[in-house]
XYZ file of C-alpha atoms in Angstrom:
745
model
C 45.271 77.896 90.058
C 46.837 78.163 86.649
C 43.030 76.753 85.078
C 41.029 79.341 87.726
C 40.650 82.141 85.055
C 40.083 80.066 82.239
C 37.376 78.176 83.979
C 35.921 81.274 85.289
C 35.645 82.763 81.293
C 33.767 79.485 80.332
C 31.804 79.863 82.949
C 30.514 83.500 82.609
C 29.955 82.059 78.520
C 27.566 79.983 79.768
C 25.519 81.718 82.257
C 25.121 84.564 78.799
C 24.086 80.921 77.162
C 21.492 80.224 78.867
C 20.766 83.366 79.788
C 20.350 83.628 75.713
C 18.068 80.573 75.877
C 15.809 81.927 78.717
C 15.208 84.629 76.512
C 15.836 87.525 77.797
C 17.280 90.287 75.573
C 21.013 91.741 74.925
C 20.635 94.146 77.841
C 20.287 90.573 79.386
C 23.335 89.098 77.461
C 25.828 91.365 77.520
C 27.799 92.133 80.568
C 28.354 87.865 81.296
C 29.560 88.480 77.363
C 31.547 91.297 79.161
C 33.660 88.301 81.834
C 34.023 86.510 79.109
C 36.340 88.872 76.890
C 37.481 91.320 79.597
C 39.021 87.492 81.114
C 40.728 86.102 77.569
C 41.863 89.827 76.955
C 43.640 90.106 80.252
C 44.802 86.558 80.424
C 46.089 85.779 76.674
C 46.367 89.091 75.364
C 44.496 92.093 73.034
C 43.835 89.472 69.288
C 42.160 86.757 70.831
C 39.809 89.221 72.909
C 38.482 90.694 70.124
C 38.236 87.573 68.578
C 36.114 86.157 70.642
C 34.405 89.553 71.047
C 33.769 89.263 67.388
C 32.457 85.792 68.019
C 30.115 86.130 71.055
C 28.559 89.424 69.188
C 27.901 87.172 66.570
C 25.747 85.251 68.667
C 23.789 88.095 69.755
C 20.436 87.619 69.412
C 20.451 90.947 67.512
C 22.486 92.493 65.797
C 23.374 95.888 67.687
C 26.428 98.500 66.951
C 26.313 99.343 70.310
C 27.001 95.994 72.174
C 29.568 94.756 69.618
C 31.370 97.902 70.677
C 30.949 97.542 74.129
C 32.686 94.377 73.914
C 35.614 95.455 71.768
C 36.117 98.267 74.732
C 35.870 95.256 76.895
C 38.741 93.883 75.682
C 40.614 96.432 74.864
C 40.458 97.309 78.376
C 40.929 94.142 79.929
C 44.595 93.706 77.333
C 46.036 97.033 79.276
C 44.856 95.731 82.418
C 45.861 92.826 81.694
C 48.982 93.771 80.249
C 50.089 95.153 83.810
C 49.907 92.436 85.870
C 50.856 90.387 83.010
C 54.039 92.395 83.466
C 54.599 93.281 87.386
C 53.855 88.969 87.061
C 57.093 88.462 84.623
C 58.797 90.606 86.778
C 57.831 88.976 90.590
C 59.375 86.299 88.066
C 62.139 87.219 87.369
C 63.318 89.095 90.770
C 61.958 85.745 92.405
C 64.238 83.326 89.696
C 66.835 86.466 90.647
C 66.939 85.975 94.295
C 66.372 82.276 94.091
C 70.020 82.109 91.978
C 70.992 85.034 94.847
C 70.445 82.637 97.278
C 71.901 79.399 95.878
C 74.463 81.345 94.625
C 75.558 83.231 97.504
C 75.635 79.535 99.301
C 77.907 77.780 97.445
C 80.017 80.576 97.248
C 81.110 80.587 100.809
C 82.652 77.471 100.287
C 84.966 79.036 97.889
C 88.212 79.138 99.378
C 90.064 81.283 96.486
C 88.908 84.115 94.392
C 89.633 82.126 91.023
C 88.030 78.933 92.485
C 84.800 81.574 92.488
C 85.245 83.662 89.205
C 85.488 80.385 87.647
C 82.311 78.609 88.880
C 80.150 82.369 87.807
C 79.455 80.947 84.530
C 78.725 77.987 85.485
C 76.394 78.554 88.229
C 74.884 81.962 86.301
C 74.031 79.588 83.519
C 70.026 79.742 83.863
C 70.516 83.138 83.494
C 71.992 83.307 79.981
C 68.972 81.178 78.679
C 69.708 83.842 75.184
C 72.427 84.548 75.279
C 76.480 83.968 77.359
C 78.249 84.884 80.504
C 81.662 84.708 80.747
C 84.317 86.545 83.010
C 87.079 88.525 82.128
C 90.466 89.590 83.802
C 92.245 92.898 83.354
C 95.676 92.372 81.921
C 98.765 94.731 80.703
C 96.546 94.863 76.808
C 93.258 94.960 77.628
C 91.442 91.882 79.436
C 91.345 88.186 78.980
C 89.086 85.662 78.970
C 89.231 83.325 81.743
C 85.797 81.317 81.943
C 82.979 80.979 79.972
C 79.480 79.298 79.814
C 79.585 78.618 76.301
C 82.899 78.474 73.655
C 83.941 81.951 72.311
C 86.120 82.740 69.577
C 86.840 86.223 71.768
C 89.018 85.349 74.385
C 91.582 89.160 74.735
C 89.837 92.273 73.977
C 91.098 95.829 74.117
C 90.270 97.822 76.949
C 88.310 100.504 74.904
C 84.767 98.230 74.843
C 82.015 98.149 77.524
C 84.037 95.871 79.723
C 86.377 98.465 79.819
C 84.024 100.565 80.811
C 83.022 99.227 83.169
C 86.209 98.550 84.958
C 87.051 101.704 84.739
C 84.340 103.276 86.093
C 83.936 100.689 88.873
C 79.913 100.378 88.105
C 77.977 98.645 86.369
C 77.210 99.596 82.644
C 74.207 98.058 80.962
C 74.429 98.314 77.072
C 70.335 97.918 75.626
C 71.361 97.522 72.056
C 74.699 97.180 71.439
C 73.957 98.606 68.281
C 73.663 101.477 68.793
C 77.380 101.356 71.128
C 80.616 101.940 68.480
C 82.354 100.542 71.622
C 80.809 97.437 71.041
C 83.884 94.363 70.832
C 81.552 91.777 69.031
C 82.100 87.621 69.455
C 80.953 86.635 65.464
C 80.371 83.313 66.850
C 77.201 84.963 69.099
C 74.417 87.363 68.378
C 73.788 89.875 70.500
C 70.939 92.505 71.170
C 72.121 94.007 75.028
C 74.903 93.420 77.344
C 75.632 93.946 80.711
C 79.123 94.548 82.056
C 79.291 93.941 86.261
C 82.814 94.671 88.219
C 83.163 92.650 90.988
C 85.637 94.427 93.532
C 87.908 93.253 96.141
C 88.282 95.607 98.850
C 87.005 98.624 96.781
C 89.312 97.211 93.418
C 87.926 95.681 90.557
C 89.816 92.451 89.534
C 87.460 91.204 87.253
C 84.473 91.848 84.963
C 81.954 89.835 85.087
C 80.063 90.490 81.027
C 76.971 88.622 79.936
C 75.219 89.530 76.529
C 71.862 88.847 76.495
C 69.284 87.887 72.195
C 66.658 89.765 74.211
C 66.440 93.040 75.866
C 66.819 92.441 79.763
C 64.573 93.167 82.194
C 65.356 95.970 84.603
C 64.375 93.155 87.321
C 66.487 91.309 85.967
C 69.161 93.408 85.496
C 69.046 94.822 89.237
C 69.410 91.196 90.279
C 72.833 90.686 88.817
C 73.803 94.340 90.363
C 72.804 92.560 93.799
C 74.420 89.327 93.174
C 77.598 91.206 91.882
C 77.872 93.153 95.097
C 77.227 89.745 96.876
C 79.854 88.105 94.558
C 82.823 91.306 95.593
C 81.744 91.208 99.002
C 82.464 87.290 99.420
C 85.430 88.577 97.338
C 86.809 91.433 100.353
C 85.788 88.137 102.865
C 88.054 85.755 101.373
C 90.539 88.345 100.845
C 90.429 89.716 104.596
C 90.946 85.607 105.301
C 93.981 85.036 103.021
C 95.375 88.695 104.743
C 95.125 87.630 108.354
C 96.095 84.038 106.986
C 99.023 85.404 104.972
C 100.857 86.887 108.876
C 99.629 83.850 110.861
C 101.387 81.352 108.937
C 104.635 83.807 108.056
C 104.533 84.172 111.912
C 104.716 80.538 112.678
C 107.578 79.816 109.946
C 109.625 82.655 111.018
C 109.761 81.120 115.550
C 111.991 78.004 113.645
C 114.814 80.217 112.933
C 116.507 82.950 115.153
C 119.630 84.473 113.087
C 118.842 87.695 111.042
C 119.857 86.022 107.747
C 117.162 83.078 108.276
C 114.416 84.762 109.369
C 114.698 86.976 105.847
C 115.373 83.960 104.254
C 112.844 82.243 105.432
C 110.549 85.362 104.898
C 110.628 85.485 101.475
C 110.854 82.296 100.372
C 107.113 81.846 102.253
C 106.447 85.366 100.260
C 107.307 84.499 97.484
C 105.820 80.939 97.323
C 102.304 82.759 98.701
C 101.947 85.154 95.756
C 103.127 82.738 93.095
C 106.357 85.081 92.034
C 110.265 84.172 91.315
C 112.218 86.089 93.224
C 113.033 88.198 96.129
C 115.503 89.610 97.605
C 116.104 91.058 101.344
C 118.266 94.379 101.156
C 120.714 95.471 103.969
C 121.763 99.198 103.796
C 125.180 99.435 104.390
C 126.430 102.864 104.390
C 126.957 103.672 100.494
C 125.621 100.037 99.367
C 123.188 97.028 99.865
C 124.274 93.891 100.867
C 121.962 90.957 100.856
C 120.807 89.276 103.765
C 118.544 87.228 102.279
C 118.009 86.084 98.548
C 115.787 83.569 96.244
C 115.615 82.971 92.639
C 117.500 82.202 89.607
C 120.774 82.869 89.730
C 120.765 85.218 86.890
C 119.522 87.744 89.058
C 120.907 87.596 92.168
C 123.283 90.533 93.282
C 126.262 90.726 95.849
C 125.443 94.002 95.985
C 123.471 96.762 95.210
C 126.187 100.675 95.083
C 123.558 103.844 96.214
C 120.824 104.727 93.876
C 121.508 101.885 91.822
C 117.835 99.731 91.688
C 114.534 100.379 92.531
C 115.211 99.385 96.338
C 117.677 103.072 96.696
C 114.453 105.058 95.580
C 112.259 103.248 98.952
C 115.550 104.145 100.740
C 115.036 107.426 100.069
C 110.902 107.988 100.395
C 110.513 105.708 102.464
C 107.413 104.117 100.618
C 106.856 101.254 99.552
C 106.892 100.849 95.069
C 105.386 98.201 93.450
C 105.391 98.276 88.980
C 103.980 96.250 86.650
C 106.913 97.787 84.273
C 110.039 97.272 85.197
C 111.266 98.270 82.075
C 110.271 101.580 81.707
C 110.856 102.482 85.207
C 113.681 104.259 85.458
C 117.010 104.046 88.126
C 115.952 99.890 88.007
C 119.498 97.911 88.194
C 120.889 96.772 85.174
C 121.618 93.515 85.510
C 117.682 92.602 85.931
C 116.931 94.800 83.034
C 119.415 92.469 80.742
C 116.683 89.154 82.890
C 113.672 91.362 81.277
C 112.365 91.595 84.466
C 108.586 92.467 85.038
C 107.153 93.133 87.570
C 109.421 94.195 91.422
C 107.548 95.105 94.337
C 110.125 96.865 97.041
C 108.448 97.722 100.685
C 110.930 99.293 103.600
C 111.040 97.209 106.897
C 110.421 99.691 109.710
C 113.148 100.499 111.223
C 112.091 101.664 114.743
C 113.778 105.926 115.650
C 115.737 105.613 112.155
C 114.877 108.643 109.478
C 115.393 105.905 106.782
C 114.984 102.087 106.347
C 117.646 99.852 107.577
C 116.165 97.255 105.657
C 113.972 97.274 101.704
C 112.414 94.077 101.356
C 111.914 93.890 97.310
C 110.079 90.647 95.276
C 110.195 90.368 91.022
C 108.852 88.610 88.372
C 109.681 88.003 85.286
C 106.189 87.397 83.973
C 104.291 89.884 83.636
C 102.079 90.377 86.938
C 99.794 93.134 88.794
C 99.712 93.936 91.986
C 96.045 93.736 93.287
C 95.020 95.541 96.678
C 94.936 92.727 98.977
C 98.561 91.638 97.698
C 99.480 95.174 98.678
C 98.286 94.826 102.081
C 99.121 91.908 103.047
C 103.037 92.665 101.490
C 102.494 95.734 103.455
C 101.284 94.363 106.907
C 103.731 91.820 106.165
C 107.264 94.313 105.785
C 105.900 95.880 109.323
C 106.204 92.080 110.760
C 109.693 91.341 109.256
C 111.247 94.815 110.065
C 110.366 94.895 113.391
C 111.468 91.384 114.207
C 114.716 91.949 112.120
C 115.238 95.066 114.122
C 114.676 92.549 117.036
C 117.561 90.414 116.029
C 119.836 93.328 115.514
C 119.640 94.639 118.654
C 120.508 91.475 119.957
C 123.032 90.217 117.104
C 124.949 94.170 118.428
C 124.852 93.724 122.005
C 126.199 90.053 120.826
C 128.720 90.926 118.892
C 129.761 94.052 120.904
C 130.266 92.033 123.756
C 131.994 88.785 122.056
C 134.598 91.606 120.459
C 135.515 93.283 123.398
C 135.812 89.377 124.929
C 138.070 88.773 122.650
C 140.290 92.014 122.637
C 140.945 91.812 126.777
C 141.785 88.201 126.143
C 143.838 88.248 122.932
C 146.289 91.411 123.895
C 146.564 92.293 120.379
C 148.838 94.843 119.222
C 146.715 98.345 120.009
C 146.950 99.491 115.994
C 144.970 96.382 114.629
C 142.852 97.058 118.200
C 141.833 100.522 117.454
C 140.934 98.833 113.553
C 138.641 96.234 115.452
C 136.788 99.235 117.085
C 136.318 100.950 114.058
C 135.093 98.072 112.202
C 132.553 97.122 115.105
C 131.081 100.321 115.449
C 131.049 101.102 111.091
C 129.022 97.812 111.051
C 126.333 98.544 113.470
C 125.756 102.042 113.658
C 123.075 102.201 111.131
C 123.893 104.637 108.307
C 127.631 104.249 108.252
C 130.108 104.253 105.821
C 133.678 105.521 106.330
C 134.989 106.347 109.950
C 138.523 107.231 111.678
C 139.371 107.058 115.394
C 140.908 110.277 117.109
C 142.668 108.697 120.359
C 144.009 110.786 123.139
C 147.815 111.221 122.902
C 150.437 113.226 124.878
C 147.665 115.756 124.979
C 146.839 115.586 121.090
C 144.082 113.548 119.759
C 145.338 111.446 116.616
C 144.251 109.465 114.060
C 144.870 105.657 114.780
C 142.434 104.475 112.479
C 140.616 105.152 109.663
C 138.028 103.454 106.586
C 137.804 105.225 103.756
C 140.329 107.399 104.355
C 143.650 107.934 104.399
C 145.483 107.330 106.855
C 149.072 107.695 106.239
C 148.413 111.168 105.712
C 145.947 112.083 108.337
C 149.339 110.490 110.517
C 150.397 113.914 110.293
C 147.695 115.775 111.803
C 146.861 116.312 115.292
C 144.336 118.719 117.479
C 144.466 119.909 121.048
C 141.306 118.793 123.008
C 140.074 122.854 122.325
C 140.021 121.942 118.623
C 138.408 119.152 118.724
C 135.751 120.128 121.219
C 135.135 123.488 118.381
C 134.428 120.271 115.697
C 132.661 118.029 117.914
C 130.132 121.610 119.272
C 128.200 120.397 121.840
C 130.148 122.362 124.705
C 132.565 120.343 127.258
C 129.958 118.896 129.834
C 127.822 116.532 126.750
C 131.109 115.626 125.803
C 132.049 114.706 129.021
C 129.276 113.132 129.405
C 129.789 110.387 126.032
C 126.455 111.909 123.919
C 127.118 111.013 120.205
C 125.981 114.021 117.997
C 124.519 114.560 114.438
C 126.528 116.949 111.794
C 123.865 117.064 108.464
C 125.790 118.621 105.628
C 122.495 120.435 104.125
C 122.175 121.828 108.026
C 126.210 122.752 108.265
C 128.908 123.169 106.122
C 130.835 119.982 107.180
C 134.151 121.067 104.793
C 134.311 124.785 106.068
C 133.733 123.268 110.300
C 137.066 121.083 109.627
C 139.161 123.613 107.820
C 138.975 125.340 111.470
C 140.699 122.639 113.309
C 142.780 121.121 110.182
C 144.805 122.248 107.326
C 142.385 122.355 103.868
C 144.657 120.749 101.258
C 144.935 117.621 103.997
C 141.311 117.142 105.153
C 139.765 117.619 101.030
C 142.860 114.663 100.260
C 143.435 112.268 103.058
C 139.583 113.256 104.641
C 137.284 114.216 101.355
C 135.425 116.099 104.138
C 134.012 117.276 100.416
C 132.498 114.736 100.593
C 130.660 113.999 103.730
C 126.487 114.238 103.877
C 125.987 113.353 107.741
C 128.719 112.700 110.560
C 128.108 110.777 113.771
C 130.775 112.547 116.009
C 130.384 110.021 119.395
C 133.305 111.093 122.441
C 134.226 108.273 124.626
C 134.985 109.684 127.544
C 136.425 108.325 131.033
C 137.073 109.632 134.836
C 137.092 113.266 133.273
C 139.062 112.947 130.393
C 138.100 112.608 127.058
C 139.970 109.861 126.095
C 138.596 108.972 122.142
C 136.595 110.667 119.588
C 134.876 108.041 116.550
C 133.879 109.143 114.210
C 131.202 108.025 111.439
C 130.401 109.517 108.601
C 128.063 108.745 104.896
C 128.963 109.880 101.874
C 125.787 109.921 100.126
C 122.819 110.341 102.226
C 122.541 113.660 104.727
C 119.248 111.721 106.274
C 121.584 108.926 106.712
C 121.665 108.626 110.513
C 118.495 108.347 113.118
C 117.334 107.445 116.511
C 118.673 104.662 116.125
C 122.446 105.427 114.858
C 122.504 107.020 118.015
C 121.433 104.926 120.262
C 123.419 102.223 118.635
C 126.584 104.707 119.240
C 125.862 105.465 123.131
C 125.837 101.892 123.855
C 129.384 101.666 122.465
C 130.250 104.807 124.301
C 131.335 102.888 127.887
C 132.574 99.451 126.750
C 135.161 101.693 125.027
C 135.835 103.715 127.085
C 136.190 101.013 129.848
C 138.839 98.944 127.100
C 140.542 102.443 125.684
C 141.654 103.330 129.433
C 142.959 99.561 130.281
C 144.580 99.757 126.136
C 145.821 102.878 127.354
C 147.203 101.831 131.147
C 148.174 98.788 128.955
C 150.624 100.897 126.300
C 152.108 102.810 129.332
C 153.336 99.100 131.065
C 154.390 98.036 127.561
C 155.987 101.032 126.907
C 157.689 100.964 130.507
C 158.861 97.903 130.009
C 160.876 98.642 126.447
C 162.328 101.881 127.941
C 165.292 102.729 128.909
C 164.347 104.524 132.740
C 167.760 106.690 132.294
C 167.958 108.114 129.369
C 164.110 107.768 128.045
C 165.261 105.706 124.571
C 164.180 102.351 123.892
C 165.826 99.571 125.134
C 167.456 96.086 124.015
C 163.795 94.536 123.823
C 162.276 96.861 122.279
C 164.877 96.849 119.801
C 164.542 92.907 119.150
C 161.150 93.294 118.430
C 161.360 96.280 116.468
C 164.586 95.762 114.675
C 162.250 91.612 113.725
C 159.281 94.072 111.934
C 161.690 96.623 110.238
C 163.577 93.923 108.174
C 159.952 91.193 107.760
C 158.604 94.997 105.931
C 161.991 95.824 104.191
C 161.850 92.063 102.990
C 158.228 92.597 101.695
C 158.194 96.072 100.096
C 162.096 94.983 99.088
C 163.980 98.323 100.767
C 167.071 98.621 102.052
C 167.530 98.887 106.247
C 170.663 99.884 108.106
C 171.435 99.501 111.316
C 174.550 101.109 114.373
C 176.017 99.548 117.014
C 177.396 103.001 118.937
C 179.812 102.220 121.664
C 181.240 105.250 123.840
C 184.674 105.820 123.905
C 186.340 107.810 126.710
C 182.891 107.265 129.105
C 184.816 105.206 131.731
C 187.299 107.464 132.619
C 185.151 109.717 132.497
C 182.455 107.481 135.308
C 185.360 106.468 137.577
C 186.990 110.242 137.942
C 183.609 112.758 137.710
C 181.276 109.654 139.731
C 178.293 107.761 138.435
C 175.625 110.907 138.633
C 178.109 112.896 135.940
C 177.908 109.664 133.941
C 174.405 109.600 133.992
C 174.156 113.310 132.963
C 176.695 111.878 130.259
C 174.262 109.077 128.841
C 171.252 111.284 128.784
C 173.094 114.048 126.421
C 174.074 111.331 124.318
C 170.503 109.637 124.043
C 169.721 113.622 123.103
C 172.259 114.581 121.019
C 170.737 111.652 119.240
C 167.277 112.451 119.046
C 167.695 115.046 117.761
C 170.374 113.860 114.922
C 168.083 111.728 114.120
C 165.438 111.202 110.720
C 161.925 110.476 110.767
C 161.344 107.256 111.080
C 164.592 106.561 112.689
C 164.790 104.822 115.861
C 166.971 105.142 118.325
C 167.647 102.195 121.437
C 170.286 102.543 124.250
C 171.831 99.000 123.812
C 173.345 98.193 126.799
C 175.883 100.409 129.740
C 177.304 103.419 126.833
C 176.330 101.511 124.142
C 173.616 102.362 121.656
C 171.552 101.053 118.439
C 169.690 103.243 115.272
C 167.705 101.059 113.696
C 167.454 103.130 109.553
C 164.278 101.592 107.627
C 164.367 102.680 104.730
C 168.414 103.652 104.132
C 171.224 102.011 101.897
C 175.078 102.199 103.396
C 175.630 105.276 101.645
C 172.592 107.469 103.559
C 173.479 105.697 106.621
C 177.042 106.237 106.797
C 176.289 110.421 106.525
C 173.806 109.567 108.830
C 176.197 108.014 111.099
C 178.519 111.222 110.025
C 176.261 113.602 112.248
C 176.332 111.478 115.577
C 179.487 111.092 115.975
C 179.654 114.916 115.988
C 177.427 115.684 118.062
C 178.590 112.899 120.239
C 182.096 114.325 119.890
C 181.158 117.822 121.220
C 179.292 116.446 124.503
C 182.238 118.116 127.194
C 181.381 117.131 131.092
C 184.324 119.065 133.666
C 186.999 118.827 130.771
C 186.205 115.049 129.662
C 184.825 114.746 125.901
C 183.307 111.896 124.234
C 184.054 110.116 120.853
C 182.011 106.923 119.244
C 182.800 103.583 117.255
C 180.262 102.304 115.119
C 179.868 99.304 113.719
C 177.214 99.306 110.925
C 175.484 96.880 108.274
C 172.925 97.240 105.397
C 170.196 94.685 104.797
C 170.620 93.585 102.408
C 174.492 93.118 100.923
C 175.404 92.669 104.172
C 172.346 89.551 104.907
C 169.037 88.735 104.742
C 168.879 87.898 109.376
C 168.635 89.431 111.745
C 171.481 87.175 113.706
C 173.464 88.346 110.580
C 173.059 91.545 110.145
C 173.524 91.913 114.439
C 176.753 89.951 113.992
C 178.315 91.623 111.767
C 177.107 95.562 113.030
C 178.559 94.468 116.560
C 181.176 92.723 114.894
C 182.909 95.845 113.030
C 182.094 98.076 116.188
C 185.169 95.704 117.894
C 187.121 96.768 114.766
C 187.084 100.354 114.545
C 187.178 100.183 118.800
C 190.604 98.067 117.851
C 191.449 100.334 115.145
C 191.058 104.005 116.927
C 188.822 104.926 113.794
C 184.644 106.146 114.409
C 182.717 104.045 112.119
C 183.282 100.825 109.931
C 181.330 98.979 108.043
C 182.028 97.219 104.598
C 184.020 99.047 102.197
C 183.056 102.206 105.106
C 186.219 103.325 106.690
C 186.461 106.805 109.050
């Protein structure tokens, strides 16, 4: 087929010559010469057509100007038609070449397993398109662009973002420069002459991740440009397909790995390790919000980046907590709010994502991934991390719910088996609530005793000062502010500082100065109050507070608090019943005073406390005088009345903190913490006067008191008790009211 048209030109020339030899005139010869000239001009251009026309004009039998003009005109017209055909042929050839290359490239691209593999292979695969130029793949970096791969050696390996490549990257569409000499932004490579440049952005899920740049020493045909644009679109489609596949594989592998773990910490650690490996990062943490701080559920990375906790507001994880939105940065050192320790170590890039917490206004956990080396976060990575965070968050939520049930069950089982002292028990209950009710930072537990609610356990507040405050049921309902019906149903309520003045509400039921200093009500940003009802009574109120965030409590907090109410109510009821039994066992039924059994227990406790804090402790042993005569003459009923009156006057004369005991018969005992010998004598004198004032039907009573003081008279219970008892009997023998070391009255 390539020789067909030249042969036709020779054939027409031969026919023309034969016509000339046969003696025909010029009019018969010129048409055949016209065919010859037209064929050659269309095939090889105007120059060849003109030369052939000139030769043939000279061969005509007679020189005619018209015939020569006709031949030259044939050459010119044939050249015009031929040029169009040649141009169409070149375009068709270039398009076919591009289509063939596109098909071959697509076939090879489908076998690639990663974005980097595709991008690195492009220069070699597309080399046939760069016979008069060079081709390179450029990646965006912080300072501009870095050369990933080229098909020829290049001196330029990093360029600023101001050139043609940068324009294509920013605009997200191809940029073709026919003449780079007229392009002010062109960045030349000194060793490679260039006429035109074509920059093709390569997209992954709609985001430019690289630029394919072709520089040529000639103008590119429109068909070539069109073919390369289509090729770039195909490459972008393949990059997107690989990205979707990578995201799916990441989630699948993450799910399979997490199946091997059980606890929250194990799951968080396993997810963190996998994501760091998948993204090629150095450090990360899964933070859990606990009141006013974040603590790590899991951590991986250099020890210098490890933090035991993040105080409120310190670190970009808190920004994610407050906004509920993921945060990505490639310039960590320029961000406000970064953790000082991380800034000091030169952390470069960071991604922080909220882990979903069902029913919460705020996330309860934050996933943080970081890099010491500069890097950017692609749309694919963000999508993968977003889906992974959702998957991990739901997994941790389920485990948290399970752990909460298990922990509360174990707590109440342990409390029921151990039967500890109630004061310590209240603290353990409060700590459990603070741990498992999301948003809790500090709190208090008020228990109903003798018709009033009193503080029995606190965290973050001054218990000693708050123990002086008590509330009536009506005052607690005013604080609860939801009515008695809801209180008896045990429905928790949330009070937000941005919606209602927490401090002003508390002032309605308690002294301002105490609640400001000991109760820190001015600092409370959110409060969750849980009434604990049982059989028609509210046994207690549990207050959980957050001092930093008005939105700390959500529906998840209410659900967790509600979960605490029934078992806590049963336990408090049983504890109250147990306390009443213990009180009865430690109380003298006649006088209502503590009995000797209670004395033995409390004496040990007070003496241990006196040793620990190095303060004095005094004890009295009292024996009534005149009681036997009164009892014998007036009978046991009047004798009991006398003992009851003695118990009453001793309580009336006692100070706060002093403990009165009926020792047995007509003997009594008194413990006086923080009291020296001199102070004890003053107290004893008041007791003597009060007892001597008792008179029943003409019979008066008196008392003999034996005094002993720690540490002067001994440092163990037996020694102190023996000396006090001995001195009481000596006082009775001597006929004096009080006897102690250096004291006789």
